[in-house]
C-alpha atoms as one frame of an Amber mdcrd trajectory, in Angstrom:
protein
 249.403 -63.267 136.087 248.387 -66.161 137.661 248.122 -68.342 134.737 250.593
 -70.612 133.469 250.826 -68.923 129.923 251.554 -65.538 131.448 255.043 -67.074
 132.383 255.720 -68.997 128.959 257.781 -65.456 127.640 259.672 -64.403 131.013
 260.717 -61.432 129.141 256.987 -60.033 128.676 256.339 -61.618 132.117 259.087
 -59.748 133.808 257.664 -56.310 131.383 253.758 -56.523 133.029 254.938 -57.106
 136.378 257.330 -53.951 136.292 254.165 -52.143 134.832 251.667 -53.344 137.512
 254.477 -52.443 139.932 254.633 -48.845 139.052 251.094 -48.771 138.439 250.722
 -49.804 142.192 253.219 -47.521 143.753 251.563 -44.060 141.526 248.382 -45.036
 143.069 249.594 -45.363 146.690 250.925 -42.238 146.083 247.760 -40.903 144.871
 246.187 -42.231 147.639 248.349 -40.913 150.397 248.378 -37.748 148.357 244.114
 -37.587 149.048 244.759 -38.629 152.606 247.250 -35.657 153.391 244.336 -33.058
 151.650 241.520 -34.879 153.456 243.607 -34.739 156.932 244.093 -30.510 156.219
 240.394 -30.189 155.465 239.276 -31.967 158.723 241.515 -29.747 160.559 240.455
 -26.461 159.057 236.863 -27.787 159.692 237.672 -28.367 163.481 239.235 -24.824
 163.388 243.057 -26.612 164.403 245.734 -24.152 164.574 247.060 -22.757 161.209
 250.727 -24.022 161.569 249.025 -27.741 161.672 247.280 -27.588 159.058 250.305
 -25.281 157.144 252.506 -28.515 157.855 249.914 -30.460 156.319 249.854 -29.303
 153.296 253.430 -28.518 153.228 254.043 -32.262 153.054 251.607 -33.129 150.584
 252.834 -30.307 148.472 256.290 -31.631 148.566 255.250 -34.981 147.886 253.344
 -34.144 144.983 256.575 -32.500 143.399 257.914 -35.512 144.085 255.445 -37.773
 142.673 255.334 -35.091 139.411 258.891 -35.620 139.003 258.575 -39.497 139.766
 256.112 -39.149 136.104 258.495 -36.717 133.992 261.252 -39.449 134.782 259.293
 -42.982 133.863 260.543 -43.554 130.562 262.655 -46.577 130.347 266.687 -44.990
 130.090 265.365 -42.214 132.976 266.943 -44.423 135.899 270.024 -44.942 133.659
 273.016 -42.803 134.369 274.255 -39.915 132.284 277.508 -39.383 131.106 278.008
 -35.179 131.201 281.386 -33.963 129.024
């Protein structure tokens, strides 16, 4: 990206920089995903209350739905609106 060719087509310029931007965002998803399961393991290990580590992977469950759905809807007319009749 850096180099002065990548910017001679904006078009494909503006296409890989969308791309590395999604790329980016799935894995700091990913990431926070493995922190939330990590966080609930340490807890059971320390023998923390249930409810903590319930809420724990409560939100990491309902982030992963999120981050599923997120995938079903990457195609490129999924963020376009639909016209139901």
């Amino acid at each position: 990206m850096a180099g002065p060719a990548f910017w001679a087509d904006p078009n494909q310029a503006r296409e890989l920089t969308n791309e590395a931007t999604t790329i980016r965002r799935r894995l700091e998803t990913l990431t926070e995903l493995d922190r939330k399961i990590s966080d609930a393991e340490v807890l059971l290990e320390l023998g923390e209350a249930a409810g903590e580590i319930e809420r724990e992977l409560t939100a990491a469950e309902q982030r992963f739905n999120q981050f599923e759905l997120e995938n079903l809807l990457n195609e490129p007319h999924d963020d376009a609106n639909a016209i139901f009749s």
